[in-house]
Structure formats: C-alpha cells, structure tokens
Amino acid sequence: MVSDYRLSEDPADLDMDSVVRWISLDAYWAKGRTREVIERSFANSFPVGLYADDGRQAAVARIVSDRATFTWLCDVYVDPAHRGRGLGTLLAGWAVEWAERHGVKRVMLATLDAHGVYAKAGFVPMAHPERWMEIDNRPSFG
C-alpha cells in the first residue's frame, strides 16, 4: 500500500549504494553507468526517494529541470521487492506536483514498457514527436 511509504525530496536521505546498484545493474536505460556518473546526475538534479516502514529505500526518481519551462522525469526505479504497489505511479504523480509547485507547464519522460504506470499520473504520448530531435552518443541498450 502506497501509504506505507515515506516520500523524501532530501538528497541526504538517498541510499546511493542502492541507487547505484539499481541503475547501473538493472535499469535497461542505464546498465553500465558508472557510480561517478550516477552520483553526479543525482547531485545536479532534484531527486526523490520512497522509503519503507523499516527505513530502507524502496524506490527512486529524479527530475532534470530549469524550474521555469521544462521538467524531465528520469531514472524512475522501484526495487523489485516493492513493485506492484503503485510506487511508480506515486513517483510520476510527485513529478507532476513538483512541476506545478514550480510553475513548470511541461513534464516529459521516456519509457520502454511502463506507459500504463505513467498514464495513471496523466502522461500521454507526445502530440508531435516528429518535432523532436536528438544526438545520442550512448552505447545502444537494445
């Protein structure tokens, strides 16, 4: 049950050992990312953690934003032992609320397989994906 978890925006609460393990070893979008890169990415973002009753971190996400026009929700990860309890949707809802608090009108994310999770928080497919371009120099992740 979602109410059994504590949400914290305090970066000092993050269990970086768990975060690094989750993201570098299990997250399809970031396998192989180094600890240094993960720590730097969280230090330069707005992170959130969800913590179980026993105090252990159960989930994490971060926002990249200019706090004016654009917010990107990324590195959303729920520990496998805590999946199926609505924590991903809770984190997505947190991102929407965070953007509203800061007056940001656009919140974006990318996902391979969790469209239903994010739809529950109000996310929809991009109206004009043909307008977007990128340079992606990462190794492919399949």
JSON list of C-alpha atoms in Angstrom, two decimals:
[
{"chain": "A", "resi": 1, "resn": "MET", "atom": "CA", "xyz": [0.00, 0.00, 0.00]},
{"chain": "A", "resi": 2, "resn": "VAL", "atom": "CA", "xyz": [1.36, 3.41, -1.01]},
{"chain": "A", "resi": 3, "resn": "SER", "atom": "CA", "xyz": [0.60, 4.95, 2.38]},
{"chain": "A", "resi": 4, "resn": "ASP", "atom": "CA", "xyz": [3.15, 2.58, 3.93]},
{"chain": "A", "resi": 5, "resn": "TYR", "atom": "CA", "xyz": [5.97, 4.57, 2.30]},
{"chain": "A", "resi": 6, "resn": "ARG", "atom": "CA", "xyz": [7.61, 7.86, 3.20]},
{"chain": "A", "resi": 7, "resn": "LEU", "atom": "CA", "xyz": [8.49, 10.23, 0.35]},
{"chain": "A", "resi": 8, "resn": "SER", "atom": "CA", "xyz": [11.54, 12.45, 0.76]},
{"chain": "A", "resi": 9, "resn": "GLU", "atom": "CA", "xyz": [13.00, 15.10, -1.53]},
{"chain": "A", "resi": 10, "resn": "ASP", "atom": "CA", "xyz": [16.07, 15.39, 0.70]},
{"chain": "A", "resi": 11, "resn": "PRO", "atom": "CA", "xyz": [19.14, 14.19, -1.23]},
{"chain": "A", "resi": 12, "resn": "ALA", "atom": "CA", "xyz": [20.80, 13.30, 2.09]},
{"chain": "A", "resi": 13, "resn": "ASP", "atom": "CA", "xyz": [18.20, 10.55, 2.57]},
{"chain": "A", "resi": 14, "resn": "LEU", "atom": "CA", "xyz": [19.20, 8.72, -0.62]},
{"chain": "A", "resi": 15, "resn": "ASP", "atom": "CA", "xyz": [20.84, 5.33, -0.18]},
{"chain": "A", "resi": 16, "resn": "MET", "atom": "CA", "xyz": [23.30, 5.86, -3.03]},
{"chain": "A", "resi": 17, "resn": "ASP", "atom": "CA", "xyz": [24.63, 2.30, -2.76]},
{"chain": "A", "resi": 18, "resn": "SER", "atom": "CA", "xyz": [21.14, 1.01, -3.62]},
{"chain": "A", "resi": 19, "resn": "VAL", "atom": "CA", "xyz": [20.55, 3.69, -6.25]},
{"chain": "A", "resi": 20, "resn": "VAL", "atom": "CA", "xyz": [23.84, 2.92, -8.00]},
{"chain": "A", "resi": 21, "resn": "ARG", "atom": "CA", "xyz": [23.19, -0.82, -7.89]},
{"chain": "A", "resi": 22, "resn": "TRP", "atom": "CA", "xyz": [19.65, -0.45, -9.26]},
{"chain": "A", "resi": 23, "resn": "ILE", "atom": "CA", "xyz": [20.54, 1.94, -12.05]},
{"chain": "A", "resi": 24, "resn": "SER", "atom": "CA", "xyz": [23.89, 0.52, -13.16]},
{"chain": "A", "resi": 25, "resn": "LEU", "atom": "CA", "xyz": [22.97, -3.17, -12.94]},
{"chain": "A", "resi": 26, "resn": "ASP", "atom": "CA", "xyz": [19.22, -3.46, -13.56]},
{"chain": "A", "resi": 27, "resn": "ALA", "atom": "CA", "xyz": [17.79, -0.38, -15.30]},
{"chain": "A", "resi": 28, "resn": "TYR", "atom": "CA", "xyz": [17.64, -1.12, -19.05]},
{"chain": "A", "resi": 29, "resn": "TRP", "atom": "CA", "xyz": [18.32, 2.54, -19.91]},
{"chain": "A", "resi": 30, "resn": "ALA", "atom": "CA", "xyz": [21.47, 2.84, -17.82]},
{"chain": "A", "resi": 31, "resn": "LYS", "atom": "CA", "xyz": [23.18, -0.53, -17.42]},
{"chain": "A", "resi": 32, "resn": "GLY", "atom": "CA", "xyz": [26.87, 0.03, -17.02]},
{"chain": "A", "resi": 33, "resn": "ARG", "atom": "CA", "xyz": [26.57, 3.67, -15.98]},
{"chain": "A", "resi": 34, "resn": "THR", "atom": "CA", "xyz": [29.39, 4.36, -13.53]},
{"chain": "A", "resi": 35, "resn": "ARG", "atom": "CA", "xyz": [28.91, 5.31, -9.90]},
{"chain": "A", "resi": 36, "resn": "GLU", "atom": "CA", "xyz": [30.57, 8.66, -10.58]},
{"chain": "A", "resi": 37, "resn": "VAL", "atom": "CA", "xyz": [28.11, 9.47, -13.38]},
{"chain": "A", "resi": 38, "resn": "ILE", "atom": "CA", "xyz": [25.11, 8.35, -11.31]},
{"chain": "A", "resi": 39, "resn": "GLU", "atom": "CA", "xyz": [26.21, 10.39, -8.31]},
{"chain": "A", "resi": 40, "resn": "ARG", "atom": "CA", "xyz": [26.86, 13.45, -10.48]},
{"chain": "A", "resi": 41, "resn": "SER", "atom": "CA", "xyz": [23.49, 13.08, -12.21]},
{"chain": "A", "resi": 42, "resn": "PHE", "atom": "CA", "xyz": [21.65, 12.96, -8.88]},
{"chain": "A", "resi": 43, "resn": "ALA", "atom": "CA", "xyz": [23.70, 15.82, -7.43]},
{"chain": "A", "resi": 44, "resn": "ASN", "atom": "CA", "xyz": [22.70, 18.02, -10.37]},
{"chain": "A", "resi": 45, "resn": "SER", "atom": "CA", "xyz": [19.02, 17.07, -10.34]},
{"chain": "A", "resi": 46, "resn": "PHE", "atom": "CA", "xyz": [16.05, 17.13, -8.00]},
{"chain": "A", "resi": 47, "resn": "PRO", "atom": "CA", "xyz": [15.84, 13.60, -6.54]},
{"chain": "A", "resi": 48, "resn": "VAL", "atom": "CA", "xyz": [13.12, 11.84, -4.62]},
{"chain": "A", "resi": 49, "resn": "GLY", "atom": "CA", "xyz": [13.18, 8.63, -2.66]},
{"chain": "A", "resi": 50, "resn": "LEU", "atom": "CA", "xyz": [10.46, 6.39, -1.29]},
{"chain": "A", "resi": 51, "resn": "TYR", "atom": "CA", "xyz": [11.25, 4.62, 1.96]},
{"chain": "A", "resi": 52, "resn": "ALA", "atom": "CA", "xyz": [9.57, 1.57, 3.51]},
{"chain": "A", "resi": 53, "resn": "ASP", "atom": "CA", "xyz": [8.49, 1.40, 7.15]},
{"chain": "A", "resi": 54, "resn": "ASP", "atom": "CA", "xyz": [11.83, -0.17, 8.06]},
{"chain": "A", "resi": 55, "resn": "GLY", "atom": "CA", "xyz": [13.63, 2.91, 6.66]},
{"chain": "A", "resi": 56, "resn": "ARG", "atom": "CA", "xyz": [15.12, 1.17, 3.64]},
{"chain": "A", "resi": 57, "resn": "GLN", "atom": "CA", "xyz": [14.84, 2.87, 0.29]},
{"chain": "A", "resi": 58, "resn": "ALA", "atom": "CA", "xyz": [12.25, 1.21, -1.95]},
{"chain": "A", "resi": 59, "resn": "ALA", "atom": "CA", "xyz": [12.24, 3.49, -5.00]},
{"chain": "A", "resi": 60, "resn": "VAL", "atom": "CA", "xyz": [13.93, 6.50, -6.54]},
{"chain": "A", "resi": 61, "resn": "ALA", "atom": "CA", "xyz": [13.48, 9.06, -9.30]},
{"chain": "A", "resi": 62, "resn": "ARG", "atom": "CA", "xyz": [14.91, 12.37, -10.29]},
{"chain": "A", "resi": 63, "resn": "ILE", "atom": "CA", "xyz": [13.86, 15.48, -12.16]},
{"chain": "A", "resi": 64, "resn": "VAL", "atom": "CA", "xyz": [16.04, 17.48, -14.51]},
{"chain": "A", "resi": 65, "resn": "SER", "atom": "CA", "xyz": [14.62, 20.98, -14.86]},
{"chain": "A", "resi": 66, "resn": "ASP", "atom": "CA", "xyz": [15.32, 24.66, -15.35]},
{"chain": "A", "resi": 67, "resn": "ARG", "atom": "CA", "xyz": [12.44, 25.28, -12.87]},
{"chain": "A", "resi": 68, "resn": "ALA", "atom": "CA", "xyz": [10.80, 27.58, -15.39]},
{"chain": "A", "resi": 69, "resn": "THR", "atom": "CA", "xyz": [9.84, 25.91, -18.67]},
{"chain": "A", "resi": 70, "resn": "PHE", "atom": "CA", "xyz": [10.84, 22.26, -18.74]},
{"chain": "A", "resi": 71, "resn": "THR", "atom": "CA", "xyz": [10.91, 19.20, -16.50]},
{"chain": "A", "resi": 72, "resn": "TRP", "atom": "CA", "xyz": [12.23, 15.74, -17.39]},
{"chain": "A", "resi": 73, "resn": "LEU", "atom": "CA", "xyz": [11.35, 12.83, -15.12]},
{"chain": "A", "resi": 74, "resn": "CYS", "atom": "CA", "xyz": [14.03, 10.17, -15.30]},
{"chain": "A", "resi": 75, "resn": "ASP", "atom": "CA", "xyz": [15.78, 7.31, -13.54]},
{"chain": "A", "resi": 76, "resn": "VAL", "atom": "CA", "xyz": [12.50, 6.09, -12.07]},
{"chain": "A", "resi": 77, "resn": "TYR", "atom": "CA", "xyz": [13.26, 2.79, -10.37]},
{"chain": "A", "resi": 78, "resn": "VAL", "atom": "CA", "xyz": [11.26, 0.67, -7.94]},
{"chain": "A", "resi": 79, "resn": "ASP", "atom": "CA", "xyz": [13.05, -2.12, -6.10]},
{"chain": "A", "resi": 80, "resn": "PRO", "atom": "CA", "xyz": [11.66, -5.48, -7.32]},
{"chain": "A", "resi": 81, "resn": "ALA", "atom": "CA", "xyz": [10.54, -6.38, -3.78]},
{"chain": "A", "resi": 82, "resn": "HIS", "atom": "CA", "xyz": [8.26, -3.31, -3.76]},
{"chain": "A", "resi": 83, "resn": "ARG", "atom": "CA", "xyz": [6.79, -3.45, -7.27]},
{"chain": "A", "resi": 84, "resn": "GLY", "atom": "CA", "xyz": [3.08, -3.78, -7.90]},
{"chain": "A", "resi": 85, "resn": "ARG", "atom": "CA", "xyz": [2.13, -1.37, -5.11]},
{"chain": "A", "resi": 86, "resn": "GLY", "atom": "CA", "xyz": [1.68, 1.81, -7.13]},
{"chain": "A", "resi": 87, "resn": "LEU", "atom": "CA", "xyz": [5.07, 3.32, -6.29]},
{"chain": "A", "resi": 88, "resn": "GLY", "atom": "CA", "xyz": [5.92, 4.13, -9.91]},
{"chain": "A", "resi": 89, "resn": "THR", "atom": "CA", "xyz": [2.64, 5.97, -10.28]},
{"chain": "A", "resi": 90, "resn": "LEU", "atom": "CA", "xyz": [3.29, 7.75, -6.98]},
{"chain": "A", "resi": 91, "resn": "LEU", "atom": "CA", "xyz": [6.68, 8.94, -8.29]},
{"chain": "A", "resi": 92, "resn": "ALA", "atom": "CA", "xyz": [5.11, 10.09, -11.57]},
{"chain": "A", "resi": 93, "resn": "GLY", "atom": "CA", "xyz": [2.47, 12.00, -9.61]},
{"chain": "A", "resi": 94, "resn": "TRP", "atom": "CA", "xyz": [5.21, 13.56, -7.50]},
{"chain": "A", "resi": 95, "resn": "ALA", "atom": "CA", "xyz": [6.89, 14.83, -10.69]},
{"chain": "A", "resi": 96, "resn": "VAL", "atom": "CA", "xyz": [3.64, 16.41, -11.89]},
{"chain": "A", "resi": 97, "resn": "GLU", "atom": "CA", "xyz": [3.09, 18.04, -8.48]},
{"chain": "A", "resi": 98, "resn": "TRP", "atom": "CA", "xyz": [6.73, 19.19, -8.35]},
{"chain": "A", "resi": 99, "resn": "ALA", "atom": "CA", "xyz": [6.33, 20.90, -11.74]},
{"chain": "A", "resi": 100, "resn": "GLU", "atom": "CA", "xyz": [3.10, 22.57, -10.61]},
{"chain": "A", "resi": 101, "resn": "ARG", "atom": "CA", "xyz": [4.82, 23.88, -7.45]},
{"chain": "A", "resi": 102, "resn": "HIS", "atom": "CA", "xyz": [7.49, 25.47, -9.63]},
{"chain": "A", "resi": 103, "resn": "GLY", "atom": "CA", "xyz": [5.13, 26.81, -12.31]},
{"chain": "A", "resi": 104, "resn": "VAL", "atom": "CA", "xyz": [6.55, 24.49, -14.99]},
{"chain": "A", "resi": 105, "resn": "LYS", "atom": "CA", "xyz": [3.99, 23.66, -17.66]},
{"chain": "A", "resi": 106, "resn": "ARG", "atom": "CA", "xyz": [5.75, 20.76, -19.43]},
{"chain": "A", "resi": 107, "resn": "VAL", "atom": "CA", "xyz": [6.77, 17.46, -17.84]},
{"chain": "A", "resi": 108, "resn": "MET", "atom": "CA", "xyz": [8.27, 14.78, -20.04]},
{"chain": "A", "resi": 109, "resn": "LEU", "atom": "CA", "xyz": [9.67, 11.30, -19.72]},
{"chain": "A", "resi": 110, "resn": "ALA", "atom": "CA", "xyz": [10.69, 8.35, -21.84]},
{"chain": "A", "resi": 111, "resn": "THR", "atom": "CA", "xyz": [9.73, 4.75, -21.20]},
{"chain": "A", "resi": 112, "resn": "LEU", "atom": "CA", "xyz": [10.04, 1.44, -22.96]},
{"chain": "A", "resi": 113, "resn": "ASP", "atom": "CA", "xyz": [7.37, -0.51, -21.13]},
{"chain": "A", "resi": 114, "resn": "ALA", "atom": "CA", "xyz": [5.64, 1.45, -18.34]},
{"chain": "A", "resi": 115, "resn": "HIS", "atom": "CA", "xyz": [3.19, 3.57, -20.33]},
{"chain": "A", "resi": 116, "resn": "GLY", "atom": "CA", "xyz": [0.25, 2.42, -18.18]},
{"chain": "A", "resi": 117, "resn": "VAL", "atom": "CA", "xyz": [2.04, 3.42, -14.98]},
{"chain": "A", "resi": 118, "resn": "TYR", "atom": "CA", "xyz": [2.61, 6.95, -16.24]},
{"chain": "A", "resi": 119, "resn": "ALA", "atom": "CA", "xyz": [-0.84, 7.28, -17.83]},
{"chain": "A", "resi": 120, "resn": "LYS", "atom": "CA", "xyz": [-2.32, 6.92, -14.32]},
{"chain": "A", "resi": 121, "resn": "ALA", "atom": "CA", "xyz": [-0.50, 10.15, -13.42]},
{"chain": "A", "resi": 122, "resn": "GLY", "atom": "CA", "xyz": [-1.80, 11.97, -16.51]},
{"chain": "A", "resi": 123, "resn": "PHE", "atom": "CA", "xyz": [1.00, 11.41, -19.02]},
{"chain": "A", "resi": 124, "resn": "VAL", "atom": "CA", "xyz": [0.01, 10.92, -22.67]},
{"chain": "A", "resi": 125, "resn": "PRO", "atom": "CA", "xyz": [2.01, 10.20, -25.83]},
{"chain": "A", "resi": 126, "resn": "MET", "atom": "CA", "xyz": [3.70, 13.23, -27.34]},
{"chain": "A", "resi": 127, "resn": "ALA", "atom": "CA", "xyz": [1.38, 15.20, -29.63]},
{"chain": "A", "resi": 128, "resn": "HIS", "atom": "CA", "xyz": [4.15, 16.00, -32.12]},
{"chain": "A", "resi": 129, "resn": "PRO", "atom": "CA", "xyz": [7.04, 13.55, -31.74]},
{"chain": "A", "resi": 130, "resn": "GLU", "atom": "CA", "xyz": [8.19, 14.47, -35.26]},
{"chain": "A", "resi": 131, "resn": "ARG", "atom": "CA", "xyz": [9.34, 17.84, -33.92]},
{"chain": "A", "resi": 132, "resn": "TRP", "atom": "CA", "xyz": [11.87, 16.30, -31.55]},
{"chain": "A", "resi": 133, "resn": "MET", "atom": "CA", "xyz": [15.46, 15.54, -32.48]},
{"chain": "A", "resi": 134, "resn": "GLU", "atom": "CA", "xyz": [18.42, 14.23, -30.55]},
{"chain": "A", "resi": 135, "resn": "ILE", "atom": "CA", "xyz": [22.09, 13.41, -30.55]},
{"chain": "A", "resi": 136, "resn": "ASP", "atom": "CA", "xyz": [22.56, 10.15, -28.68]},
{"chain": "A", "resi": 137, "resn": "ASN", "atom": "CA", "xyz": [26.16, 9.04, -28.31]},
{"chain": "A", "resi": 138, "resn": "ARG", "atom": "CA", "xyz": [25.42, 6.38, -25.70]},
{"chain": "A", "resi": 139, "resn": "PRO", "atom": "CA", "xyz": [26.11, 2.74, -26.48]},
{"chain": "A", "resi": 140, "resn": "SER", "atom": "CA", "xyz": [22.86, 1.12, -27.61]},
{"chain": "A", "resi": 141, "resn": "PHE", "atom": "CA", "xyz": [20.92, -0.70, -24.93]},
{"chain": "A", "resi": 142, "resn": "GLY", "atom": "CA", "xyz": [18.65, -2.79, -27.14]}
]
